[in-house]
Coordinates of C-alpha atoms in Angstrom, one line a residue:
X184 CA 97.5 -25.3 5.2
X185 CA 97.5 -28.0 2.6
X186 CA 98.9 -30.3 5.2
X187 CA 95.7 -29.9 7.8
X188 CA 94.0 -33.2 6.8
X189 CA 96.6 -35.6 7.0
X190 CA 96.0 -39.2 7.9
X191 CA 96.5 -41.1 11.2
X192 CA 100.2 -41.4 12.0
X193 CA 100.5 -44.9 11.7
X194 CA 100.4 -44.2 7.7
X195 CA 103.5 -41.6 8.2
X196 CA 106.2 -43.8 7.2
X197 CA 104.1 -45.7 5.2
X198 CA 101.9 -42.9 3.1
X199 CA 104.7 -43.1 0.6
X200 CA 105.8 -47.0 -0.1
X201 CA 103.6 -47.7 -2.9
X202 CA 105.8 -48.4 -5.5
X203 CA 106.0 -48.6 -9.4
X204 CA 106.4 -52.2 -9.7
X205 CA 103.9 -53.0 -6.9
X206 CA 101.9 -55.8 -8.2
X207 CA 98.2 -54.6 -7.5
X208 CA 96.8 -58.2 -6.2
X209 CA 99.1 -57.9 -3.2
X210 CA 96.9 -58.5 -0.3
X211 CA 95.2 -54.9 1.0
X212 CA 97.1 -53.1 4.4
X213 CA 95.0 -53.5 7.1
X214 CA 95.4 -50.6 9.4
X215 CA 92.9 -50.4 12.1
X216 CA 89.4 -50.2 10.9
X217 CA 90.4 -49.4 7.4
X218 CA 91.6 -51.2 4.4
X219 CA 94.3 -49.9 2.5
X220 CA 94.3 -51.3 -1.4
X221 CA 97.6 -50.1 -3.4
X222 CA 95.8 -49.6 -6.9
X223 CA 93.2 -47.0 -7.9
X224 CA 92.5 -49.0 -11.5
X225 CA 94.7 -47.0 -13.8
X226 CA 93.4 -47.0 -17.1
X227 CA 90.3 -48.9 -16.7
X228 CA 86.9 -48.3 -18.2
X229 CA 85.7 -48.1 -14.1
X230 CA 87.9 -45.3 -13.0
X231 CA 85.4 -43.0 -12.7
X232 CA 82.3 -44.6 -12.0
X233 CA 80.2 -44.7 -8.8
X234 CA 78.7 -47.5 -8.7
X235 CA 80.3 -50.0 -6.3
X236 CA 79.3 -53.1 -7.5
X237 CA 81.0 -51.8 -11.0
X238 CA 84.1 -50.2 -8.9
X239 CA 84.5 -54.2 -7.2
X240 CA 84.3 -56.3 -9.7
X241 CA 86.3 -56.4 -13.0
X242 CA 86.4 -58.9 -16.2
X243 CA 88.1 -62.2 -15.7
X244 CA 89.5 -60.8 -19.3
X245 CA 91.6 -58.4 -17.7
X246 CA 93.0 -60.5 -14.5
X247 CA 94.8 -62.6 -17.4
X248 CA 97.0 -59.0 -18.5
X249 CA 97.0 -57.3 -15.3
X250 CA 95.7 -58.3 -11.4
X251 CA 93.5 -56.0 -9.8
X252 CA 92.1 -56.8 -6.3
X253 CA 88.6 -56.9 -6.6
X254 CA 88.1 -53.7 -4.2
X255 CA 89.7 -50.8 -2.9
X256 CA 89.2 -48.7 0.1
X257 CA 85.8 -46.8 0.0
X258 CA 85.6 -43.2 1.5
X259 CA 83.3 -42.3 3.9
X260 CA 83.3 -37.9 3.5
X261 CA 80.2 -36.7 2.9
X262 CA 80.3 -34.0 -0.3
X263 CA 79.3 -31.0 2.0
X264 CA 82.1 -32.4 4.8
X265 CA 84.8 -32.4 1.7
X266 CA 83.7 -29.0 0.6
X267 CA 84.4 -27.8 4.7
X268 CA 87.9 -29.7 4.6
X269 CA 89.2 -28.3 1.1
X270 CA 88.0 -24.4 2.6
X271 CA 89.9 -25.4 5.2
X272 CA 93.0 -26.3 3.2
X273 CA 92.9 -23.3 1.1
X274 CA 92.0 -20.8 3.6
X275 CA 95.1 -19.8 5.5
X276 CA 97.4 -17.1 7.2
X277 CA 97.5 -15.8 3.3
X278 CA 94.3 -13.6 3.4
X279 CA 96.4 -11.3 5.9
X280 CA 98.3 -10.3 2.8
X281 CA 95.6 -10.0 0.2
X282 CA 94.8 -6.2 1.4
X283 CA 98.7 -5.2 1.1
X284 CA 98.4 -7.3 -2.4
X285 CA 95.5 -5.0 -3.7
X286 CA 96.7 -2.0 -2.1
X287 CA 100.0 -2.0 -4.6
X288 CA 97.8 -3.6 -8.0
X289 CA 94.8 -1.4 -7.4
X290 CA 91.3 -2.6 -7.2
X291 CA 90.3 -3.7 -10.4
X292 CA 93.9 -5.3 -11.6
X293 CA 93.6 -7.2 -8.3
X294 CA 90.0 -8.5 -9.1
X295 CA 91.6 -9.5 -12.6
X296 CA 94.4 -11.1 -10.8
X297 CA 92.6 -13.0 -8.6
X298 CA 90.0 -14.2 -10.5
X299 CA 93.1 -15.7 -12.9
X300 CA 94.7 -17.3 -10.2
X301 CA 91.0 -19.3 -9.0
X302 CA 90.8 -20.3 -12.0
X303 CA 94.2 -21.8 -13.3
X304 CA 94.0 -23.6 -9.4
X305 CA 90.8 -25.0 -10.5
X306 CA 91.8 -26.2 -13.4
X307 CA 95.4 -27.6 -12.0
X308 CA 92.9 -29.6 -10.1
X309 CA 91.1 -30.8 -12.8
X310 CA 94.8 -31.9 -14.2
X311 CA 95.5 -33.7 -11.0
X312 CA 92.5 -35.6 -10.7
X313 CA 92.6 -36.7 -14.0
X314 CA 96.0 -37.6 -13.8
X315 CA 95.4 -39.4 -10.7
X316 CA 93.0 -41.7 -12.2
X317 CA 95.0 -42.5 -15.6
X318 CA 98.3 -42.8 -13.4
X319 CA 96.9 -45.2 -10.7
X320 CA 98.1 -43.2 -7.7
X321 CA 96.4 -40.9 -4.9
X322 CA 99.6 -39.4 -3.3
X323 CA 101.1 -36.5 -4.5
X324 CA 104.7 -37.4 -4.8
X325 CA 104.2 -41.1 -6.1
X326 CA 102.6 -39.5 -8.9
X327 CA 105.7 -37.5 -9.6
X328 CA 107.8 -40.8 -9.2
X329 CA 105.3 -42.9 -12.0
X330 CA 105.7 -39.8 -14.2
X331 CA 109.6 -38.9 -13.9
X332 CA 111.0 -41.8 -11.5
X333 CA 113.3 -40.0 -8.6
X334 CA 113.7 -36.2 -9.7
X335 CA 109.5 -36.2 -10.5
X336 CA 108.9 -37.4 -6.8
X337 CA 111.6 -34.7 -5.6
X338 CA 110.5 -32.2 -7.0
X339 CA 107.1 -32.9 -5.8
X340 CA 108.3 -33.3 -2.1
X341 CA 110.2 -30.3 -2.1
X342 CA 108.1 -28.1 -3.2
X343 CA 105.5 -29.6 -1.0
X344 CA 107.9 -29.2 1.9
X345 CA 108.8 -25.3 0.6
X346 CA 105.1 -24.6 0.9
X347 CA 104.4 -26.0 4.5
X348 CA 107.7 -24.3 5.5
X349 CA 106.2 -21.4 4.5
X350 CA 103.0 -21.5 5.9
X351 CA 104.8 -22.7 9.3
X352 CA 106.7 -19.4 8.5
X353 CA 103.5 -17.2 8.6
X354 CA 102.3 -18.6 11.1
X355 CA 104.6 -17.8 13.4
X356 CA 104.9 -14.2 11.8
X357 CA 101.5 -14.2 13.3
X358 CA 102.5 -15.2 16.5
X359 CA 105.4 -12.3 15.9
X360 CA 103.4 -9.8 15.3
X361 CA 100.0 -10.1 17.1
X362 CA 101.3 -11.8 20.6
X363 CA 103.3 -8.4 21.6
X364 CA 100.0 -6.9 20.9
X365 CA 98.5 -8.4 23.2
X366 CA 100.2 -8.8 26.0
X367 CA 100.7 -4.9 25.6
X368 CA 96.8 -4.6 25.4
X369 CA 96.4 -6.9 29.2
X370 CA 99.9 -4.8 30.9
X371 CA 98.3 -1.5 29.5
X372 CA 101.9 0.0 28.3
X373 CA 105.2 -1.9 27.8
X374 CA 109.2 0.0 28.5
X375 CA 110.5 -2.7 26.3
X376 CA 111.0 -6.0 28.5
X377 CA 111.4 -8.8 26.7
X378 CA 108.2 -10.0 26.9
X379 CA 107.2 -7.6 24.8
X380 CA 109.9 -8.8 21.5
X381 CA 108.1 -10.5 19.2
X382 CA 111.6 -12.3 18.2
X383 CA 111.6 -14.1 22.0
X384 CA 107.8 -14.2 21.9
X385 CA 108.4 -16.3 18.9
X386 CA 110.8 -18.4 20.5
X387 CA 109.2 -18.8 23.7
X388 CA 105.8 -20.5 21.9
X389 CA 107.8 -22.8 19.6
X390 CA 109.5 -24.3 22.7
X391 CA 106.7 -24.8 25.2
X392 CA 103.3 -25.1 23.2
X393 CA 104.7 -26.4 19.4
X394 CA 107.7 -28.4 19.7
X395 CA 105.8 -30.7 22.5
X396 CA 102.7 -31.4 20.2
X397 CA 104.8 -31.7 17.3
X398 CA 107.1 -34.7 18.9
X399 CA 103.5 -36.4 18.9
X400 CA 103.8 -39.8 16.8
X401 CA 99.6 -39.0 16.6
X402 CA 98.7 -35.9 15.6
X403 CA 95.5 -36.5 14.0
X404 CA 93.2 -34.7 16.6
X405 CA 94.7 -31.1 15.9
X406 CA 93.2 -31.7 12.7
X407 CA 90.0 -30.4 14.1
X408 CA 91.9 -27.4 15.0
X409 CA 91.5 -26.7 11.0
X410 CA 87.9 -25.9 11.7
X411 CA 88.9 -23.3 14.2
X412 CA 91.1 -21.3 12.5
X413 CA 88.3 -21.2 9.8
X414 CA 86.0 -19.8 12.1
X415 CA 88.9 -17.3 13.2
X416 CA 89.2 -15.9 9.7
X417 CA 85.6 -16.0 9.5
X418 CA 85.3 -13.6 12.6
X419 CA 87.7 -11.9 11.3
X420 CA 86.1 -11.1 7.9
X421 CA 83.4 -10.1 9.7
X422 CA 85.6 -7.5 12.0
X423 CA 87.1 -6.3 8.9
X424 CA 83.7 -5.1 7.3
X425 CA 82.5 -3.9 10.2
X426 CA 85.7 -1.9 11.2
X427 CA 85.8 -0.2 7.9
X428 CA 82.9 2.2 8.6
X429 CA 84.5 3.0 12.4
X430 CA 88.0 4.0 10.9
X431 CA 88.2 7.7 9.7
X432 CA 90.6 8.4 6.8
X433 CA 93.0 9.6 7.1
X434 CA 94.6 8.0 9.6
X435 CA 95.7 9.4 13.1
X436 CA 99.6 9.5 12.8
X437 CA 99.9 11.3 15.9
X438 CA 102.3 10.4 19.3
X439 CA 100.3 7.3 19.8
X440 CA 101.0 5.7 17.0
X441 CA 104.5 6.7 17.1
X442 CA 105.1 5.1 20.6
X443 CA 103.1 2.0 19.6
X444 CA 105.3 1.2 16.7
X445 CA 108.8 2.2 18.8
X446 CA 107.1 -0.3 21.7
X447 CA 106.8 -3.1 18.7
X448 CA 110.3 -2.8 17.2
X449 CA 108.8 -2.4 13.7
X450 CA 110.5 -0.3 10.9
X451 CA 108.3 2.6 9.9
X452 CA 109.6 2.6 6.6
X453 CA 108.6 -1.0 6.3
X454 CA 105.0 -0.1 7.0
X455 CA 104.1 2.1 4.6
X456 CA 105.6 1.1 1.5
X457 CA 102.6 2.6 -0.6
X458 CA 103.2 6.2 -1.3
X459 CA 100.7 7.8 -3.4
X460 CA 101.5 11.7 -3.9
X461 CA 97.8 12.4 -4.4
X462 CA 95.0 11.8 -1.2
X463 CA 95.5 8.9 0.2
X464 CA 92.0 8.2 0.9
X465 CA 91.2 8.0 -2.5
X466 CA 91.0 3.8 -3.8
X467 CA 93.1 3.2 -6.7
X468 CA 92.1 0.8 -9.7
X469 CA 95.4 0.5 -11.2
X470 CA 98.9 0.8 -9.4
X471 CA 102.2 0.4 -10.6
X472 CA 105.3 0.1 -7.9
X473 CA 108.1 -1.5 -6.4
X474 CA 105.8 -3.9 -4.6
X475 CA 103.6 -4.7 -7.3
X476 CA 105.3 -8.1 -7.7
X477 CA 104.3 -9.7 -4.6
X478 CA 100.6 -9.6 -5.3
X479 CA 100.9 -12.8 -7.9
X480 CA 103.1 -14.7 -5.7
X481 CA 100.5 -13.2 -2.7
X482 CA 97.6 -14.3 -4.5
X483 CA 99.4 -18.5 -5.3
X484 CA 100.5 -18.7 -1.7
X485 CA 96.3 -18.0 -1.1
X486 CA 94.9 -20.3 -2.9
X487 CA 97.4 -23.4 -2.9
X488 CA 95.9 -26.7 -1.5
X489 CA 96.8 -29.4 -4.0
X490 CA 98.8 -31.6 -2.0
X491 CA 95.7 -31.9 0.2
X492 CA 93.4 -32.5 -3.1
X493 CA 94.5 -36.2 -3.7
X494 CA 93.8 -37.5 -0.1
X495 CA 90.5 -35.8 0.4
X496 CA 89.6 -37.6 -2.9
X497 CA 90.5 -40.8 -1.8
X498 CA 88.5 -40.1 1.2
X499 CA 85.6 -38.9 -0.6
X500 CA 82.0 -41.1 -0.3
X501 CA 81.2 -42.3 -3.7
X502 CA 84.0 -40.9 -5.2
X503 CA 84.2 -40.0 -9.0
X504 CA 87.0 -37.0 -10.4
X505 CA 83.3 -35.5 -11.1
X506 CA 82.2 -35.2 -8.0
X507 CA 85.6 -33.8 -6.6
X508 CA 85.6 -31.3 -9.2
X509 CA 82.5 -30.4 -7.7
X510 CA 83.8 -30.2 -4.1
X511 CA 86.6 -28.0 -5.7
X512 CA 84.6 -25.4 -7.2
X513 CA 82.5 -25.3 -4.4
X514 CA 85.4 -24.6 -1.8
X515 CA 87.1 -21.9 -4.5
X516 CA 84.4 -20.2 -4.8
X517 CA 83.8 -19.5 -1.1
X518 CA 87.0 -18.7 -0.5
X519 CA 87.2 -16.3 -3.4
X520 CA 84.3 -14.1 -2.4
X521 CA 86.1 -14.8 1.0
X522 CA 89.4 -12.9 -0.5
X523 CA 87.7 -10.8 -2.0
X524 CA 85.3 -9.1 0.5
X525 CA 88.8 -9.1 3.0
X526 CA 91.4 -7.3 0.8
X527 CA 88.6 -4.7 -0.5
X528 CA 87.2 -3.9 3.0
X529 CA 90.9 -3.9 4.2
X530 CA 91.7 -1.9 1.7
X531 CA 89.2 0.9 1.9
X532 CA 90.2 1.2 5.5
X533 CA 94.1 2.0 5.5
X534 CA 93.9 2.8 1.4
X535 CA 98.1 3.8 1.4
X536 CA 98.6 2.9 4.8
X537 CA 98.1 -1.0 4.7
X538 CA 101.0 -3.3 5.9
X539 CA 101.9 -6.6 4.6
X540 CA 100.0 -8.4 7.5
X541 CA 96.8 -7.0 7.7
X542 CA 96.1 -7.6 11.9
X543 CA 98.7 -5.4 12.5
X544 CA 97.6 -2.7 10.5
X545 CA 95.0 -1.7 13.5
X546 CA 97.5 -1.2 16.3
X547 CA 97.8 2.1 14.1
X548 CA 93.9 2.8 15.8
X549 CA 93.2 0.7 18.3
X550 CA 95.5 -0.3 20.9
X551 CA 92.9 -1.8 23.6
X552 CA 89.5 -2.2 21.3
X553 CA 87.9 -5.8 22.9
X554 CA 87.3 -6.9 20.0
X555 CA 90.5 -6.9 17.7
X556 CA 91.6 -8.4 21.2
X557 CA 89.2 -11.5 20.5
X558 CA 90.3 -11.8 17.0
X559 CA 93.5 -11.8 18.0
X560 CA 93.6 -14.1 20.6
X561 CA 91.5 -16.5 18.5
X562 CA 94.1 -16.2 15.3
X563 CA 97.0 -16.8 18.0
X564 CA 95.9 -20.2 19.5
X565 CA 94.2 -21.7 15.9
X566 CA 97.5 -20.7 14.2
X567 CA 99.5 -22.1 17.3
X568 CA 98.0 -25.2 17.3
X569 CA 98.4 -25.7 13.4
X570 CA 102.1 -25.4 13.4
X571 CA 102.5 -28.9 14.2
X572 CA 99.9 -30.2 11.8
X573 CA 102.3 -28.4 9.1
X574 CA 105.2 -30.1 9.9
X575 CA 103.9 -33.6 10.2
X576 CA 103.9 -33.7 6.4
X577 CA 107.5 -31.9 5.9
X578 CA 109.2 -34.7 8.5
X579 CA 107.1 -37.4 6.6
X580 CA 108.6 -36.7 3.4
X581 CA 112.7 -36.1 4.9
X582 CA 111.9 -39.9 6.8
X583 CA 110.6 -41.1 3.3
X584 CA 114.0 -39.2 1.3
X585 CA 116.5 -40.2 4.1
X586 CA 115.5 -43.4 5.6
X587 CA 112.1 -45.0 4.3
X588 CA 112.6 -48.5 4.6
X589 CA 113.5 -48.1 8.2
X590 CA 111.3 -48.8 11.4
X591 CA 110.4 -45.6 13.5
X592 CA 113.2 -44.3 15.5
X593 CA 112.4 -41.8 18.4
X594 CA 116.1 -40.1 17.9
X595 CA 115.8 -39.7 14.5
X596 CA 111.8 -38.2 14.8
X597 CA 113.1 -36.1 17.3
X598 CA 116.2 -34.1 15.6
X599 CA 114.4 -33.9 12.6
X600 CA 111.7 -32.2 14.8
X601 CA 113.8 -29.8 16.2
X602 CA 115.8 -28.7 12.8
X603 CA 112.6 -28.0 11.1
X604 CA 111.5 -26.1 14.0
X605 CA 114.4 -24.5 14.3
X606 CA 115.0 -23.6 11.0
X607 CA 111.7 -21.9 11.0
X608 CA 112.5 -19.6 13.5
X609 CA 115.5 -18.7 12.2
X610 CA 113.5 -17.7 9.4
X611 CA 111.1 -15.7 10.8
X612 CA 113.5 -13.9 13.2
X613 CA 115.7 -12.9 10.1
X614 CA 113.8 -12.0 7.6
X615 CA 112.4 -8.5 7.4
X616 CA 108.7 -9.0 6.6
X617 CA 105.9 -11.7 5.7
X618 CA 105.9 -9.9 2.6
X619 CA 109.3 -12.0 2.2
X620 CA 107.8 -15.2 2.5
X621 CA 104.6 -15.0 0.8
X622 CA 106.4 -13.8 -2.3
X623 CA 109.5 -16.3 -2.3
X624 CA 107.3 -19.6 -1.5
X625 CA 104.4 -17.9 -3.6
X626 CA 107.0 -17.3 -6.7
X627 CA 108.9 -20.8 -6.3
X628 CA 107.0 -23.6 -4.4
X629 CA 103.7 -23.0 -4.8
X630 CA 104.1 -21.8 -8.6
X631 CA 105.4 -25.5 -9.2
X632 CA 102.6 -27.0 -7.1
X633 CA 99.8 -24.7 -9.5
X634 CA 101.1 -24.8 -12.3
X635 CA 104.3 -27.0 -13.3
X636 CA 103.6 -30.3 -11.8
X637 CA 99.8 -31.0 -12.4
X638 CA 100.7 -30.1 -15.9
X639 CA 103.7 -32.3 -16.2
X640 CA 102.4 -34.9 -14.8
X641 CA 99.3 -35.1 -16.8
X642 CA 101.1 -35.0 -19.8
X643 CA 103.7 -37.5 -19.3
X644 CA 100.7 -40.1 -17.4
X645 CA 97.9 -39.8 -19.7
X646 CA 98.9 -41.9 -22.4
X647 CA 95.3 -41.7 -24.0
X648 CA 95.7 -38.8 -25.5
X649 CA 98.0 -37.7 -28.0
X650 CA 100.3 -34.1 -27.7
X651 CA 98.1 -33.1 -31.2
X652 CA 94.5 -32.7 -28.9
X653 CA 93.1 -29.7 -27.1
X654 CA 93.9 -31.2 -23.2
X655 CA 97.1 -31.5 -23.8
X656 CA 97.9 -28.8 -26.0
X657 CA 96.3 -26.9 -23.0
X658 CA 98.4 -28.5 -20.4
X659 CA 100.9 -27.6 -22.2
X660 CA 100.7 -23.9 -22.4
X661 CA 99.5 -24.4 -18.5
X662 CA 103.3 -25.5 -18.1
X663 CA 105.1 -22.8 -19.9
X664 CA 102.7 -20.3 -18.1
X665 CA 103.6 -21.7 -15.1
X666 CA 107.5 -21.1 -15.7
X667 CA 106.7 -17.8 -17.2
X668 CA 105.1 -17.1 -13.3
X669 CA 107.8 -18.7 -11.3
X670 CA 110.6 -16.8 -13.4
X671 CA 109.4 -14.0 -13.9
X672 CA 108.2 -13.6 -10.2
X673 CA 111.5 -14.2 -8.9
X674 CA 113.3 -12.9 -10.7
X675 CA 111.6 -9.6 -10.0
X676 CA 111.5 -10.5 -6.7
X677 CA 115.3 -10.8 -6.0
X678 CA 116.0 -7.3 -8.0
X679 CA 113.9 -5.8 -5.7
X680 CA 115.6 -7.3 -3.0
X681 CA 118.7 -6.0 -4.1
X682 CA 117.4 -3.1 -4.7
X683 CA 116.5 -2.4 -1.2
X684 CA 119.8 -3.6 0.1
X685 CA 121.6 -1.2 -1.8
X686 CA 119.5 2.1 -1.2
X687 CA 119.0 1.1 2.4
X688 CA 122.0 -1.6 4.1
X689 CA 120.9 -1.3 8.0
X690 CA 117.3 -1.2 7.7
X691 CA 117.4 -5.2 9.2
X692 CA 119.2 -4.4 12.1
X693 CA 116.6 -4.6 14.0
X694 CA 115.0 -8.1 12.6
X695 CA 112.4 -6.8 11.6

């Protein structure tokens, strides 16, 4: 979801072009009612005061050594209105997997986890911002091309392109998963036509609803569909809690539940992975399995906004790295209490029995209850409607790699379009489980976006500070933690892979 508050569209070829060499007394970009100013005052005793008079002006000493234009851009986002964007941007389809997540670390390991994850993202964003201001640049991958030239500002746009591939991904594991549900739930019973396959389903959505909107030059106004799918997750927070004391344990695993999951094409032996040989209603604070190794990869998929951290900032009123820091704690901290209350409430309903995307997990109970129906319906057209606010920023950055000093070309918007599209639901037809992608972009993508770039970055840009003192001694154990967590999580990751391939070869057949 990092991608939800993305400027207008006139900035998408553009977002990109300020160079290294750009001489900062250029004459600002006027783009509608805004002005666009291509320095944030790198190194200067001003970066990170308030006051506008002090943030216009600067000595007459200083114009000599370097120009500065004698403004910049000034944001207009209130601090509470930040705070409600940067939820936004964290808050996304990964709290579906936080129950599954806790269900195979136990209780108190995942309160442990998760509280380490909040925090090393809060302080990556205290890295970012700093390294923002000392590196003169509020975009993402032009501070990876300051700090390493070419190879920084790939790596920075893959990975940012990895995570909204995956986040397109879950979404439209949502759509998968939740959309035969249902339809099932208005027809009353299904023999298997095709508009109950989740795979066509899948298919069908992406072709009529997303890849219109997402051939839109101006897709600005779905932003507001952001606020939406917060309110959805809200709702269904609120579901959660309150469905926890109308579920009895343990579960009905009777005829009904065996016909729902034959109707839904879905592996039983995918669903429940967690096999405890003692009662299964019983919550566990420590657990040790095969699956354990998606819940840190789980857990970084959750909580990754920082791509989305840089333009807020330069969008915020009276901006200072302070004040950001501020919005950033603020929006963490809701959304870990958030997190929190939905994996443990999810958790102490299905206990064993939880699945890797926690809305499916009550088709195992309710087949027609009204209001899952709501919830679902609700998740279905905010996640919908996000899709193509997730791949503005992906086709942004493949323009700016392929072809950025060329004019916009209709052809060449639309078949990169309809690969990225495509590919995506090839991915989410293919692979077995959500599980898959929330570990593999959790593990890789968003690993580098946490932990290896901020802290890269900041040590390479801020010059002020030698490799001898305590920030960037601390960046630079961030760094080796952060390859520590990609490594080891993938690596884990593929044996068990290959673990399941070998013990059970035809359990894809049915893509699922």
């Amino acid at each position: 979801r990092s991608s939800m508050k993305q400027p207008p569209t006139k900035t998408e070829m553009s977002r990109f072009n300020i160079s290294a060499e750009e001489d900062a007394a250029s004459p600002p970009q006027v783009s509608e009612n805004r002005v666009h100013f291509p320095v944030f005052f790198p190194n200067s005793q001003f970066a990170d005061m308030d006051a506008a008079e002090n943030q216009n002006f600067l000595p007459e000493h200083n114009l000599g050594k370097k120009k500065y234009e004698t403004e910049y851009h000034q944001g207009h986002t209130s601090f509470g209105m930040s705070v409600f964007n940067l939820s936004n941007a964290i808050m996304g389809s990964g709290i579906l997997g936080l129950s599954y997540a806790m269900a195979n670390t136990g209780i108190a390991l995942f309160v442990i986890l998760l509280v380490a994850v909040a925090i090393f993202s809060l302080y990556s964003v205290h890295l970012l911002l700093k390294t923002a201001n000392e590196g003169g640049a509020l975009v993402y991958e032009q501070l990876g091309y300051k700090a390493f030239g070419m190879p920084g500002k790939l790596a920075a746009s893959c990975s940012i392109t990895m995570q909204n591939i995956g986040a397109m991904s879950s979404y439209l594991y949502i759509v998968k998963y939740e959309l035969p549900i249902v339809i099932q739930a208005f027809l009353g019973s299904s023999n298997g036509e095709w508009y109950t396959n989740g795979d066509y389903l899948v298919l069908l959505v992406s072709l009529v609803i997303i890849l219109p909107l997402s051939l839109l030059r101006n897709l600005g106004y779905l932003g507001y569909t952001s606020g939406l799918s917060l309110l959805c997750m809200v709702f269904f927070l609120i579901v959660v809690i309150i469905k926890k004391f109308d579920i009895p344990c343990p579960l009905s695993t009777g005829e009904a539940l065996n016909d729902t999951i034959k109707a839904l094409n879905v592996n039983l032996s995918q669903l429940n992975t967690v096999d405890y040989s003692e009662d299964t209603c019983t919550p566990k604070y420590f657990v040790f399995n095969s699956q354990t190794v998606y819940a840190v990869p789980i857990l970084t998929f959750a909580f990754v906004c920082h791509p989305s951290i840089l333009p807020m900032y330069e969008e915020l009123k009276d901006r200072s790295r302070k004040k950001m820091q501020g919005v950033a704690n603020v929006s963490f901290l809701a959304m870990f209490l958030m997190y929190l209350l939905a994996a443990l409430f999810g958790y102490l309903t299905f206990n064993a029995h939880v699945e890797p995307e926690m809305l499916h997990t009550y088709s195992k109970v309710f087949k027609t209850d009204v209001v899952l129906l709501i919830v679902r319906l609700a998740v279905l057209a905010a996640v919908t409607l996000t899709v193509p606010v997730v791949l503005f920023p992906i086709r942004t950055s493949v323009n700016q790699l392929l072809c950025a000093s060329k004019d916009f070309n209709w052809i060449r918007h639309i078949i990169i379009t309809v690969v990225l599209l495509t590919g995506t639901n090839i991915l989410v037809i293919f692979v077995p489980t959500i599980r898959d992608i929330f570990g593999f972009i959790g593990a890789s993508a968003a690993a580098m976006l946490i932990f290896i770039l901020p802290s890269a970055f900041y040590i390479k840009l801020v010059k002020k500070e030698s490799m001898k003192s305590v920030q960037k001694i601390g960046a630079t154990a961030f760094l080796l933690l952060g390859f520590l967590v990609m490594i080891g999580s993938m690596t884990l990751i593929i044996l068990d892979w290959i673990h399941n391939a070998v013990a059970s070869p035809d359990t894809h057949a049915d893509g699922h």
